[in-house]
CSV table of C-alpha atoms and ligand atoms in Angstrom, one decimal:
chain,number,residue,atom,x,y,z
H,495,MET,CA,-34.4,-48.7,-45.4
H,496,ARG,CA,-34.6,-47.1,-42.0
H,497,MET,CA,-31.9,-45.0,-40.3
H,498,TYR,CA,-32.8,-46.8,-37.0
H,499,ASP,CA,-31.7,-50.1,-38.5
H,500,ILE,CA,-28.5,-48.6,-39.9
H,501,ILE,CA,-27.5,-47.2,-36.5
H,502,ASP,CA,-28.4,-50.5,-34.8
H,503,LYS,CA,-26.3,-52.5,-37.3
H,504,LYS,CA,-23.3,-50.3,-36.8
H,505,LYS,CA,-23.7,-50.3,-33.1
H,506,ARG,CA,-23.5,-54.2,-33.2
H,507,GLY,CA,-20.3,-54.0,-35.1
H,508,PHE,CA,-21.5,-55.2,-38.5
H,509,GLU,CA,-20.3,-53.7,-41.8
H,510,LEU,CA,-22.6,-51.2,-43.5
H,511,ALA,CA,-23.5,-51.8,-47.2
H,512,LYS,CA,-22.8,-49.0,-49.7
H,513,GLU,CA,-26.5,-48.3,-50.1
H,514,GLU,CA,-26.9,-47.9,-46.3
H,515,ILE,CA,-24.0,-45.4,-46.2
H,516,TYR,CA,-25.5,-43.4,-49.1
H,517,TYR,CA,-28.9,-43.5,-47.5
H,518,ALA,CA,-27.6,-42.0,-44.2
H,519,ILE,CA,-25.3,-39.4,-45.7
H,520,ASP,CA,-27.5,-38.2,-48.6
H,521,GLY,CA,-30.5,-38.2,-46.2
H,522,TYR,CA,-28.6,-36.1,-43.7
H,523,VAL,CA,-27.5,-33.5,-46.3
H,524,ALA,CA,-31.1,-33.4,-47.6
H,525,GLU,CA,-32.3,-32.8,-44.0
H,526,GLU,CA,-34.4,-35.9,-44.0
H,527,ILE,CA,-32.4,-37.4,-41.3
H,528,PRO,CA,-32.2,-35.4,-38.0
H,529,ASP,CA,-29.0,-34.5,-36.1
H,530,TYR,CA,-29.9,-36.9,-33.3
H,531,GLN,CA,-29.9,-39.9,-35.5
H,532,MET,CA,-26.7,-38.9,-37.3
H,533,SER,CA,-25.0,-38.2,-34.0
H,534,ALA,CA,-25.9,-41.8,-32.9
H,535,LEU,CA,-24.4,-43.2,-36.1
H,536,LEU,CA,-21.2,-41.1,-35.6
H,537,MET,CA,-20.8,-42.4,-32.1
H,538,ALA,CA,-21.3,-46.0,-33.2
H,539,ILE,CA,-18.6,-45.3,-35.8
H,540,TYR,CA,-16.4,-43.7,-33.2
H,541,TYR,CA,-16.5,-46.9,-31.0
H,542,ASN,CA,-16.5,-49.6,-33.7
H,543,GLY,CA,-14.3,-48.0,-36.4
H,544,MET,CA,-15.0,-48.6,-40.1
H,545,THR,CA,-13.8,-51.2,-42.6
H,546,ASP,CA,-11.8,-50.1,-45.6
H,547,CYS,CA,-14.9,-50.7,-47.8
H,548,GLU,CA,-17.1,-48.6,-45.6
H,549,LEU,CA,-14.6,-45.8,-45.4
H,550,ILE,CA,-14.2,-45.7,-49.2
H,551,ASN,CA,-17.9,-45.6,-49.7
H,552,MET,CA,-18.5,-43.0,-47.1
H,553,THR,CA,-15.7,-40.7,-48.5
H,554,GLU,CA,-17.0,-41.0,-52.0
H,555,CYS,CA,-20.5,-40.3,-51.0
H,556,MET,CA,-19.3,-37.2,-49.0
H,557,ALA,CA,-17.2,-36.0,-52.0
H,558,LYS,CA,-20.1,-36.4,-54.4
H,559,SER,CA,-22.5,-34.5,-52.1
H,560,GLY,CA,-21.5,-31.3,-53.9
H,561,ASP,CA,-19.4,-30.1,-56.9
H,562,MET,CA,-16.7,-32.4,-58.2
H,563,VAL,CA,-14.2,-30.0,-59.7
H,564,ASP,CA,-12.9,-30.9,-63.1
H,565,LEU,CA,-9.4,-29.7,-63.5
H,566,SER,CA,-9.0,-31.1,-67.0
H,567,LYS,CA,-8.9,-27.6,-68.5
H,568,ILE,CA,-5.6,-27.1,-66.8
H,569,ASP,CA,-2.7,-28.7,-68.7
H,570,GLY,CA,-0.3,-31.2,-67.0
H,571,ILE,CA,-0.4,-33.2,-63.8
H,572,LYS,CA,-2.1,-31.3,-61.0
H,573,VAL,CA,-0.6,-32.1,-57.6
H,574,ASP,CA,-2.4,-31.2,-54.4
H,575,LYS,CA,-1.0,-31.0,-50.9
H,576,HIS,CA,-2.9,-31.1,-47.6
H,577,SER,CA,-1.8,-30.8,-44.0
H,578,THR,CA,-3.9,-32.4,-41.2
H,579,GLY,CA,-3.2,-29.1,-39.3
H,580,GLY,CA,-0.6,-27.6,-37.1
H,581,VAL,CA,0.7,-24.5,-35.4
H,582,GLY,CA,2.9,-22.2,-37.6
H,583,ASP,CA,2.2,-24.4,-40.6
H,584,LYS,CA,2.7,-22.1,-43.5
H,585,THR,CA,4.1,-24.8,-45.8
H,586,THR,CA,1.6,-24.4,-48.6
H,587,LEU,CA,2.7,-20.7,-49.0
H,588,VAL,CA,6.2,-21.8,-49.9
H,589,VAL,CA,5.8,-25.2,-51.4
H,590,ALA,CA,3.1,-24.2,-54.0
H,591,PRO,CA,5.2,-21.4,-55.6
H,592,VAL,CA,8.3,-23.5,-55.5
H,593,VAL,CA,6.5,-26.4,-57.4
H,594,ALA,CA,5.1,-23.9,-59.9
H,595,ALA,CA,8.5,-22.3,-60.5
H,596,CYS,CA,9.8,-25.8,-61.3
H,597,GLY,CA,7.1,-26.4,-63.9
H,598,GLY,CA,4.5,-28.2,-61.7
H,599,LYS,CA,0.8,-27.3,-61.5
H,600,VAL,CA,-0.8,-26.4,-58.2
H,601,ALA,CA,-4.5,-25.6,-58.4
H,602,LYS,CA,-5.2,-25.6,-54.7
H,603,MET,CA,-8.3,-24.9,-52.5
H,604,SER,CA,-7.2,-24.2,-49.0
H,605,GLY,CA,-9.0,-23.7,-45.7
H,606,ARG,CA,-9.3,-21.2,-43.0
H,607,GLY,CA,-8.1,-21.6,-39.4
H,608,LEU,CA,-9.8,-24.4,-37.4
H,609,GLY,CA,-9.6,-24.3,-33.6
H,610,PHE,CA,-6.0,-23.8,-32.6
H,611,THR,CA,-4.6,-24.4,-36.1
H,612,GLY,CA,-4.1,-21.6,-38.6
H,613,GLY,CA,-5.4,-21.6,-42.2
H,614,THR,CA,-3.7,-20.6,-45.5
H,615,ILE,CA,-6.6,-18.5,-46.7
H,616,ASP,CA,-6.6,-16.3,-43.6
H,617,LYS,CA,-2.9,-15.8,-43.9
H,618,LEU,CA,-3.1,-14.9,-47.6
H,619,GLU,CA,-5.8,-12.4,-46.9
H,620,SER,CA,-3.4,-10.4,-44.8
H,621,ILE,CA,-1.8,-9.2,-48.1
H,622,PRO,CA,-3.7,-6.0,-49.1
H,623,GLY,CA,-6.1,-6.6,-51.9
H,624,MET,CA,-5.6,-10.4,-52.1
H,625,GLN,CA,-8.7,-12.2,-53.4
H,626,THR,CA,-9.2,-15.8,-52.4
H,627,ALA,CA,-12.8,-16.2,-53.7
H,628,ILE,CA,-12.4,-16.2,-57.4
H,629,ASP,CA,-14.5,-17.9,-60.0
H,630,GLU,CA,-13.5,-21.2,-61.6
H,631,LYS,CA,-12.7,-19.7,-65.0
H,632,LYS,CA,-10.2,-17.2,-63.6
H,633,PHE,CA,-8.8,-19.9,-61.3
H,634,PHE,CA,-8.1,-22.2,-64.3
H,635,GLN,CA,-6.6,-19.2,-66.3
H,636,ILE,CA,-4.2,-18.3,-63.4
H,637,VAL,CA,-3.0,-21.9,-63.0
H,638,ASN,CA,-2.5,-22.3,-66.8
H,639,LYS,CA,-0.5,-19.0,-66.8
H,640,LEU,CA,1.5,-19.3,-63.6
H,641,GLY,CA,1.2,-22.9,-62.5
H,642,ILE,CA,-0.3,-21.8,-59.2
H,643,SER,CA,-3.4,-20.4,-57.7
H,644,LEU,CA,-4.4,-20.6,-54.1
H,645,ILE,CA,-8.1,-20.0,-53.4
H,646,GLY,CA,-10.7,-20.7,-50.7
H,647,GLN,CA,-12.9,-23.7,-50.9
H,648,SER,CA,-16.1,-22.9,-52.7
H,649,ALA,CA,-19.3,-23.4,-50.6
H,650,ASN,CA,-20.4,-26.4,-52.6
H,651,ILE,CA,-17.3,-28.6,-52.1
H,652,ALA,CA,-18.3,-31.6,-50.0
H,653,PRO,CA,-21.2,-30.0,-48.2
H,654,ALA,CA,-21.8,-33.3,-46.4
H,655,ASP,CA,-18.4,-32.8,-44.7
H,656,LYS,CA,-19.4,-29.3,-43.7
H,657,LYS,CA,-22.6,-30.5,-42.0
H,658,LEU,CA,-20.9,-33.6,-40.4
H,659,TYR,CA,-17.9,-31.7,-39.2
H,660,ALA,CA,-20.2,-29.2,-37.4
H,661,LEU,CA,-22.1,-32.0,-35.8
H,662,ARG,CA,-18.9,-33.9,-34.8
H,663,ASP,CA,-17.6,-30.7,-33.2
H,664,VAL,CA,-20.5,-30.7,-30.7
H,665,THR,CA,-20.9,-34.4,-30.2
H,666,ALA,CA,-17.3,-35.3,-29.2
H,667,THR,CA,-16.7,-37.3,-32.3
H,668,VAL,CA,-14.0,-35.2,-34.0
H,669,ASP,CA,-11.1,-37.4,-32.9
H,670,SER,CA,-12.1,-40.5,-34.8
H,671,ILE,CA,-9.5,-41.7,-37.2
H,672,PRO,CA,-11.9,-43.0,-39.9
H,673,LEU,CA,-14.1,-39.8,-39.6
H,674,ILE,CA,-11.0,-37.6,-40.0
H,675,ALA,CA,-9.8,-39.6,-43.0
H,676,ALA,CA,-13.2,-39.4,-44.7
H,677,SER,CA,-13.5,-35.7,-43.9
H,678,ILE,CA,-10.1,-34.7,-45.4
H,679,MET,CA,-10.2,-37.1,-48.4
H,680,SER,CA,-13.8,-36.2,-49.4
H,681,LYS,CA,-12.6,-32.6,-49.9
H,682,LYS,CA,-9.4,-33.7,-51.7
H,683,LEU,CA,-11.3,-35.9,-54.1
H,684,ALA,CA,-13.9,-33.2,-54.8
H,685,ALA,CA,-11.1,-30.6,-55.4
H,686,GLY,CA,-10.0,-32.6,-58.5
H,687,SER,CA,-6.2,-32.9,-58.4
H,688,ASP,CA,-4.6,-36.0,-60.1
H,689,LYS,CA,-2.1,-36.6,-57.2
H,690,ILE,CA,-2.1,-35.9,-53.5
H,691,VAL,CA,0.7,-35.4,-51.0
H,692,LEU,CA,-0.6,-35.5,-47.4
H,693,ASP,CA,1.3,-33.9,-44.5
H,694,VAL,CA,0.1,-36.0,-41.5
H,695,THR,CA,1.3,-34.0,-38.4
H,696,VAL,CA,2.1,-35.7,-35.1
H,697,GLY,CA,2.5,-34.3,-31.6
H,698,SER,CA,1.2,-31.9,-29.1
H,699,GLY,CA,0.1,-29.4,-31.8
H,700,ALA,CA,-1.6,-31.9,-34.1
H,701,PHE,CA,-4.8,-34.0,-34.1
H,702,MET,CA,-2.7,-37.1,-34.0
H,703,LYS,CA,-0.7,-37.2,-30.8
H,704,SER,CA,1.2,-40.4,-31.5
H,705,VAL,CA,3.1,-41.8,-34.5
H,706,ASP,CA,1.1,-45.0,-34.3
H,707,ASP,CA,-2.2,-43.2,-34.7
H,708,ALA,CA,-0.8,-41.0,-37.4
H,709,LEU,CA,0.4,-44.1,-39.3
H,710,ILE,CA,-3.1,-45.5,-39.1
H,711,LEU,CA,-4.6,-42.2,-40.4
H,712,ALA,CA,-2.0,-42.0,-43.1
H,713,GLU,CA,-2.6,-45.5,-44.3
H,714,LYS,CA,-6.4,-45.0,-44.4
H,715,MET,CA,-6.1,-41.7,-46.4
H,716,VAL,CA,-3.6,-43.2,-48.9
H,717,ALA,CA,-6.0,-46.2,-49.4
H,718,ILE,CA,-8.9,-43.9,-50.0
H,719,GLY,CA,-6.9,-41.8,-52.5
H,720,GLU,CA,-5.5,-44.8,-54.4
H,721,GLY,CA,-9.0,-46.4,-54.3
H,722,ALA,CA,-10.4,-43.4,-56.1
H,723,GLY,CA,-7.6,-43.5,-58.7
H,724,ARG,CA,-5.5,-40.6,-57.3
H,725,GLU,CA,-1.9,-41.5,-56.6
H,726,THR,CA,-1.5,-40.5,-52.9
H,727,ILE,CA,1.4,-40.4,-50.5
H,728,ALA,CA,1.6,-39.3,-46.9
H,729,ILE,CA,4.5,-37.9,-45.0
H,730,LEU,CA,4.4,-37.9,-41.2
H,731,THR,CA,5.9,-34.8,-39.7
H,732,ASN,CA,6.7,-33.5,-36.2
H,733,MET,CA,4.2,-31.0,-34.7
H,734,ASP,CA,5.5,-31.3,-31.1
H,735,VAL,CA,6.9,-27.9,-31.5
H,736,PRO,CA,5.6,-24.9,-33.6
H,737,LEU,CA,6.9,-25.0,-37.2
H,738,GLY,CA,9.3,-22.2,-37.9
H,739,ILE,CA,9.3,-19.2,-35.6
H,740,ALA,CA,6.2,-17.3,-36.6
H,741,VAL,CA,2.6,-18.1,-35.6
H,742,GLY,CA,-0.1,-15.7,-36.8
H,743,ASN,CA,-1.2,-14.3,-40.2
H,744,ASN,CA,1.0,-11.5,-41.7
H,745,ILE,CA,4.0,-12.6,-39.6
H,746,GLU,CA,3.6,-16.1,-41.2
H,747,ILE,CA,3.5,-14.5,-44.7
H,748,ILE,CA,6.7,-12.7,-43.9
H,749,GLU,CA,8.3,-16.0,-42.8
H,750,ALA,CA,7.1,-17.7,-45.9
H,751,ILE,CA,8.7,-14.9,-48.0
H,752,GLU,CA,12.0,-15.3,-46.1
H,753,THR,CA,11.9,-19.0,-46.7
H,754,LEU,CA,11.2,-18.5,-50.5
H,755,GLN,CA,14.4,-16.4,-50.3
H,756,GLY,CA,16.3,-19.3,-48.7
H,757,LYS,CA,16.5,-17.4,-45.3
H,758,GLY,CA,13.8,-19.3,-43.4
H,759,PRO,CA,14.2,-21.0,-40.1
H,760,ASP,CA,16.1,-24.3,-40.5
H,761,ASP,CA,13.2,-26.6,-39.5
H,762,PHE,CA,10.7,-24.9,-41.8
H,763,GLN,CA,13.1,-24.6,-44.7
H,764,LYS,CA,13.7,-28.3,-44.6
H,765,ILE,CA,10.1,-29.3,-44.4
H,766,CYS,CA,9.3,-27.1,-47.4
H,767,GLU,CA,12.1,-28.8,-49.4
H,768,VAL,CA,10.7,-32.3,-48.4
H,769,PHE,CA,7.2,-31.5,-49.5
H,770,ALA,CA,8.0,-29.5,-52.7
H,771,SER,CA,10.3,-32.3,-53.9
H,772,ALA,CA,7.7,-35.0,-53.0
H,773,MET,CA,5.1,-33.1,-55.1
H,774,LEU,CA,7.5,-32.8,-58.0
H,775,GLU,CA,8.4,-36.5,-57.8
H,776,LEU,CA,4.7,-37.4,-57.8
H,777,GLY,CA,4.1,-35.1,-60.7
H,778,GLN,CA,6.8,-37.1,-62.6
H,779,MET,CA,9.2,-34.2,-62.9
H,780,GLY,CA,12.3,-36.2,-62.0
H,781,THR,CA,14.0,-38.5,-59.6
H,782,LYS,CA,14.1,-37.8,-55.9
H,783,LYS,CA,17.5,-36.2,-56.2
H,784,GLU,CA,16.7,-34.2,-59.3
H,785,CYS,CA,13.5,-32.9,-57.7
H,786,LEU,CA,15.4,-31.7,-54.6
H,787,GLU,CA,18.0,-30.0,-56.7
H,788,MET,CA,15.2,-28.2,-58.7
H,789,VAL,CA,13.6,-27.0,-55.5
H,790,GLN,CA,16.9,-25.6,-54.1
H,791,LYS,CA,17.6,-23.9,-57.5
H,792,VAL,CA,14.3,-22.0,-57.8
H,793,ILE,CA,14.7,-20.8,-54.2
H,794,LYS,CA,18.3,-19.7,-54.8
H,795,ASN,CA,17.7,-17.9,-58.1
H,796,GLY,CA,14.5,-16.1,-56.9
H,797,THR,CA,12.1,-17.6,-59.4
H,798,ALA,CA,10.0,-19.2,-56.6
H,799,LEU,CA,9.5,-15.8,-54.9
H,800,ASP,CA,8.7,-14.2,-58.3
H,801,ARG,CA,6.0,-16.9,-58.8
H,802,PHE,CA,4.5,-16.1,-55.5
H,803,ALA,CA,4.5,-12.4,-56.2
H,804,ALA,CA,2.9,-13.0,-59.7
H,805,MET,CA,0.1,-15.1,-58.2
H,806,VAL,CA,-0.6,-12.4,-55.6
H,807,LYS,CA,-0.8,-9.8,-58.3
H,808,GLU,CA,-3.0,-11.9,-60.5
H,809,GLN,CA,-5.4,-12.4,-57.6
H,810,GLY,CA,-5.7,-8.7,-56.9
H,811,GLY,CA,-3.1,-8.4,-54.2
H,812,ASP,CA,-0.4,-5.8,-53.8
H,813,GLU,CA,2.8,-7.6,-54.9
H,814,SER,CA,5.1,-4.9,-53.6
H,815,TYR,CA,4.5,-6.4,-50.1
H,816,ILE,CA,6.1,-9.6,-51.3
H,817,TYR,CA,9.3,-7.8,-52.2
H,818,HIS,CA,9.1,-5.4,-49.3
H,819,PRO,CA,7.6,-7.3,-46.4
H,820,GLU,CA,8.5,-4.5,-44.1
H,821,LYS,CA,5.4,-2.8,-45.5
H,822,PHE,CA,3.2,-5.2,-43.5
H,823,LYS,CA,1.6,-3.3,-40.7
H,824,GLY,CA,2.9,-4.6,-37.3
H,825,ALA,CA,0.8,-4.9,-34.3
H,826,PRO,CA,0.6,-1.7,-32.1
H,827,TYR,CA,1.3,-3.7,-28.9
H,828,GLU,CA,3.8,-6.3,-28.0
H,829,ILE,CA,5.1,-8.0,-24.9
H,830,ASN,CA,8.1,-10.3,-24.4
H,831,LEU,CA,8.0,-13.6,-22.5
H,832,THR,CA,11.2,-14.3,-20.7
H,833,ALA,CA,12.6,-17.4,-19.0
H,834,LYS,CA,11.9,-17.7,-15.3
H,835,GLU,CA,14.7,-20.2,-14.9
H,836,ALA,CA,17.9,-21.2,-16.6
H,837,GLY,CA,18.1,-24.6,-18.4
H,838,TYR,CA,17.0,-26.4,-21.5
H,839,ILE,CA,13.5,-26.2,-23.0
H,840,VAL,CA,12.5,-29.9,-22.7
H,841,SER,CA,9.1,-29.6,-24.4
H,842,MET,CA,6.5,-27.2,-25.6
H,843,ASP,CA,2.8,-27.7,-25.5
H,844,THR,CA,2.2,-26.7,-29.2
H,845,GLU,CA,-1.6,-26.8,-29.0
H,846,LEU,CA,-1.3,-24.2,-26.1
H,847,CYS,CA,0.9,-22.1,-28.3
H,848,GLY,CA,-1.8,-22.2,-31.0
H,849,LYS,CA,-4.5,-21.3,-28.5
H,850,THR,CA,-2.3,-18.4,-27.3
H,851,ALA,CA,-2.3,-17.0,-30.9
H,852,VAL,CA,-6.1,-17.3,-31.0
H,853,ILE,CA,-6.3,-15.4,-27.7
H,854,LEU,CA,-4.1,-12.7,-29.2
H,855,GLY,CA,-6.6,-12.4,-32.1
H,856,ALA,CA,-4.8,-14.4,-34.8
H,857,GLY,CA,-7.6,-17.0,-34.9
H,858,ARG,CA,-11.4,-17.0,-34.4
H,859,GLU,CA,-12.9,-17.4,-30.9
H,860,ARG,CA,-16.3,-17.7,-32.6
H,861,LYS,CA,-17.3,-18.4,-36.2
H,862,GLU,CA,-18.1,-14.8,-36.9
H,863,SER,CA,-15.0,-13.3,-35.2
H,864,LEU,CA,-12.8,-11.0,-37.2
H,865,ILE,CA,-9.1,-11.9,-37.4
H,866,ASP,CA,-6.4,-9.5,-36.2
H,867,MET,CA,-3.9,-9.9,-39.1
H,868,ALA,CA,-0.9,-8.6,-37.2
H,869,ALA,CA,-1.5,-10.6,-34.0
H,870,GLY,CA,0.6,-13.7,-33.2
H,871,ILE,CA,3.8,-14.9,-31.7
H,872,ARG,CA,7.5,-15.0,-32.7
H,873,PHE,CA,9.5,-17.7,-30.9
H,874,PHE,CA,13.1,-17.0,-30.2
H,875,LYS,CA,13.8,-20.2,-28.3
H,876,LYS,CA,12.1,-23.6,-28.9
H,877,THR,CA,12.4,-27.2,-27.7
H,878,GLY,CA,16.1,-28.2,-27.3
H,879,ASP,CA,17.4,-24.7,-26.8
H,880,GLN,CA,19.4,-23.7,-23.7
H,881,VAL,CA,18.3,-20.5,-22.0
H,882,GLU,CA,19.5,-18.2,-19.3
H,883,LYS,CA,17.2,-16.8,-16.6
H,884,GLY,CA,15.6,-13.7,-18.0
H,885,GLU,CA,16.4,-14.5,-21.7
H,886,LYS,CA,13.7,-13.8,-24.3
H,887,LEU,CA,11.6,-16.8,-25.2
H,888,ALA,CA,9.0,-15.2,-27.4
H,889,THR,CA,7.4,-11.9,-28.4
H,890,LEU,CA,3.6,-11.8,-28.4
H,891,TYR,CA,1.8,-9.3,-30.7
H,892,SER,CA,-1.8,-7.9,-30.7
H,893,SER,CA,-3.9,-4.9,-31.6
H,894,ASN,CA,-5.6,-5.4,-28.2
H,895,GLN,CA,-3.3,-4.4,-25.4
H,896,LYS,CA,-5.6,-5.9,-22.8
H,897,LYS,CA,-5.1,-9.4,-24.2
H,898,LEU,CA,-1.3,-9.4,-24.0
H,899,GLN,CA,-0.6,-10.0,-20.3
H,900,ASP,CA,-3.1,-12.9,-20.0
H,901,ALA,CA,-1.8,-14.4,-23.2
H,902,ALA,CA,1.8,-14.2,-22.0
H,903,LEU,CA,0.9,-15.9,-18.7
H,904,TYR,CA,-1.0,-18.6,-20.6
H,905,LEU,CA,1.9,-19.2,-23.0
H,906,GLU,CA,4.4,-19.5,-20.1
H,907,LYS,CA,2.5,-22.7,-19.0
H,908,GLY,CA,3.4,-24.3,-22.4
H,909,TYR,CA,7.1,-24.5,-21.7
H,910,THR,CA,8.8,-27.3,-19.7
H,911,PHE,CA,12.4,-26.7,-18.6
H,912,GLY,CA,15.0,-29.2,-17.4
H,913,HIS,CA,18.7,-29.5,-16.8
H,914,GLU,CA,19.5,-32.0,-19.5
H,915,LYS,CA,19.5,-31.3,-23.3
H,916,PRO,CA,16.5,-33.3,-24.7
H,917,LYS,CA,17.0,-35.7,-27.6
H,918,GLU,CA,17.0,-33.9,-30.9
H,919,LEU,CA,13.5,-33.9,-32.4
H,920,LYS,CA,13.0,-35.9,-35.6
H,921,GLN,CA,11.3,-33.7,-38.2
H,922,VAL,CA,10.0,-36.5,-40.5
H,923,PHE,CA,8.9,-39.8,-39.1
H,924,ALA,CA,7.9,-41.9,-42.1
H,925,ARG,CA,6.5,-41.9,-45.6
H,926,VAL,CA,3.4,-43.9,-46.4
H,927,THR,CA,2.7,-45.0,-50.0
H,928,LYS,CA,0.5,-47.7,-51.5
H,929,GLU,CA,3.5,-50.0,-51.2
H,930,GLY,CA,3.8,-49.5,-47.5
H,931,ILE,CA,5.6,-47.5,-44.8
H,932,ILE,CA,9.2,-46.2,-45.3
H,933,TYR,CA,11.0,-45.0,-42.2
Z,1047,LIG,N1,-9.3,-31.5,-40.8
Z,1047,LIG,C1,-10.5,-31.8,-41.5
Z,1047,LIG,O1,-10.7,-31.3,-42.6
Z,1047,LIG,N2,-11.3,-32.7,-41.0
Z,1047,LIG,C2,-11.1,-33.4,-39.8
Z,1047,LIG,O2,-11.9,-34.2,-39.4
Z,1047,LIG,C3,-10.0,-33.0,-39.1
Z,1047,LIG,C4,-9.1,-32.1,-39.6
C-alpha cells in the first residue's frame, strides 16, 4: 500500500477501504507518514467528504490509537456528555453533579480551552487545590463513591486525534464536518462510557454556524456512536449569544454554584435541566417527566450542590469555596462597557465575546500561556434586551490593567443595536437520535 495512492483515490472521490484508512492513520501516528502527505489527505477529505463507512472506520482507528478506557469497574450505566464548544458553556459543572445526585454515574474526561471556547478543566482548576490529573484507580473509586468525577483527558486518549487536530489547525481543515465528527467521537469512544449525550452548539459562538450544518454533524456523530454500540443522542442548542452571564474561569464556577442552588441565569438553568434530564433518561432512570422532576428536586434540596462539593474535596480541592464562593479571588482591575446608543441589542458576535475573554487572560494566546483565573466578562445585557444610552452592558475583569481598555473597545464591536425588539432566541433547536430528528 502507498500513501500516494490513498491520497489520489480520495482526491478522485472514491471510497477508501478500511485497510487504507488504518494504513494512513496508524502510519501517521507512528511517524512513518509525513505531515505533507497527511495534509493532502485531509484536504481531499475536506473537499470530498466521507461516506458513513469511511467515517466509522476512521473514528474507530483514531480511538484505538491509544488507551481504550474500561469503565466496567464502575457499577451502573455510565453516561457521558460532550459539547462541541461554546462561550460561557459551563454546563458540565452543573449537569454532572445533578446526575450524580439523582443516582446516575458520570465518569468524565473533560478538555481545556480551545481557541475562543473555554474548557471545563481550566475552570475547575480555579478552585484552590483541585486536582484534575488523577490516576485511573482513584478516578474509579471516586465515581463508585460519589457517582461523579471530572478529570482531564490522559495523554494517551486518542493520540491520533491530538496529532491530526494540530495538523488541521495549521492547514485550514478544522471546519470539516466529518473531521470534527471523527475527532470528537474518537475521544468519546476511547473514554469508555456506555451512553453519550452530545450538545451540538449552533451560532456565532460555535463551530457550526447554521442549524443545517449542525444537524449534519449531529447525525454523523449519532451514527458513529450507535455504530460502535454506544447509545448516543444529540441536542442542538443556541450559541448565538453567550450562555449564562459569566465567561471566564472562577466566575463561571461561581455561576455554576448559583445554578446548582437554583439561582442561575434563566437560559443556563434551562439548558442544564435539559441536559441533566436527557442523561438520566438515557441512563434508564425514568421517563422524560420523571427525570426532569428528579433534576429539579436535587437542585431544590441542595443535594446536587453537596455532590459537587464532595467531588471537589475528594479531588483535593477546598470545598469551602463551593459553599462560600465569595472566597474566590476577584480580578484586581475591572472596566464597564456601556451602551453608546439606546435601543435593543439585536445580535451579539459570540465568538468575539469569547476572543475578548482570551485577550483579558481567561484563555490561552499560546499553548504555553498561563491562564488568569479571575479574568473574564459578566454580561448584564444580552441579545433581545432593551438598553438606555450609557447603561452598563458588561463588566470586564483582568489582572492586567493594560489589557482592559483594548478588550472593552474590541467587545463593543460585538454588539449590534436596532430599534425593534428581535425575535426571541430559541434555546433548543432539535434532538437527534438513531430514530431521526425531533424538532
Ligand atoms: N472539538 C474537537 O474535539 N474536535 C474538533 O475537530 C472540533 C471541536
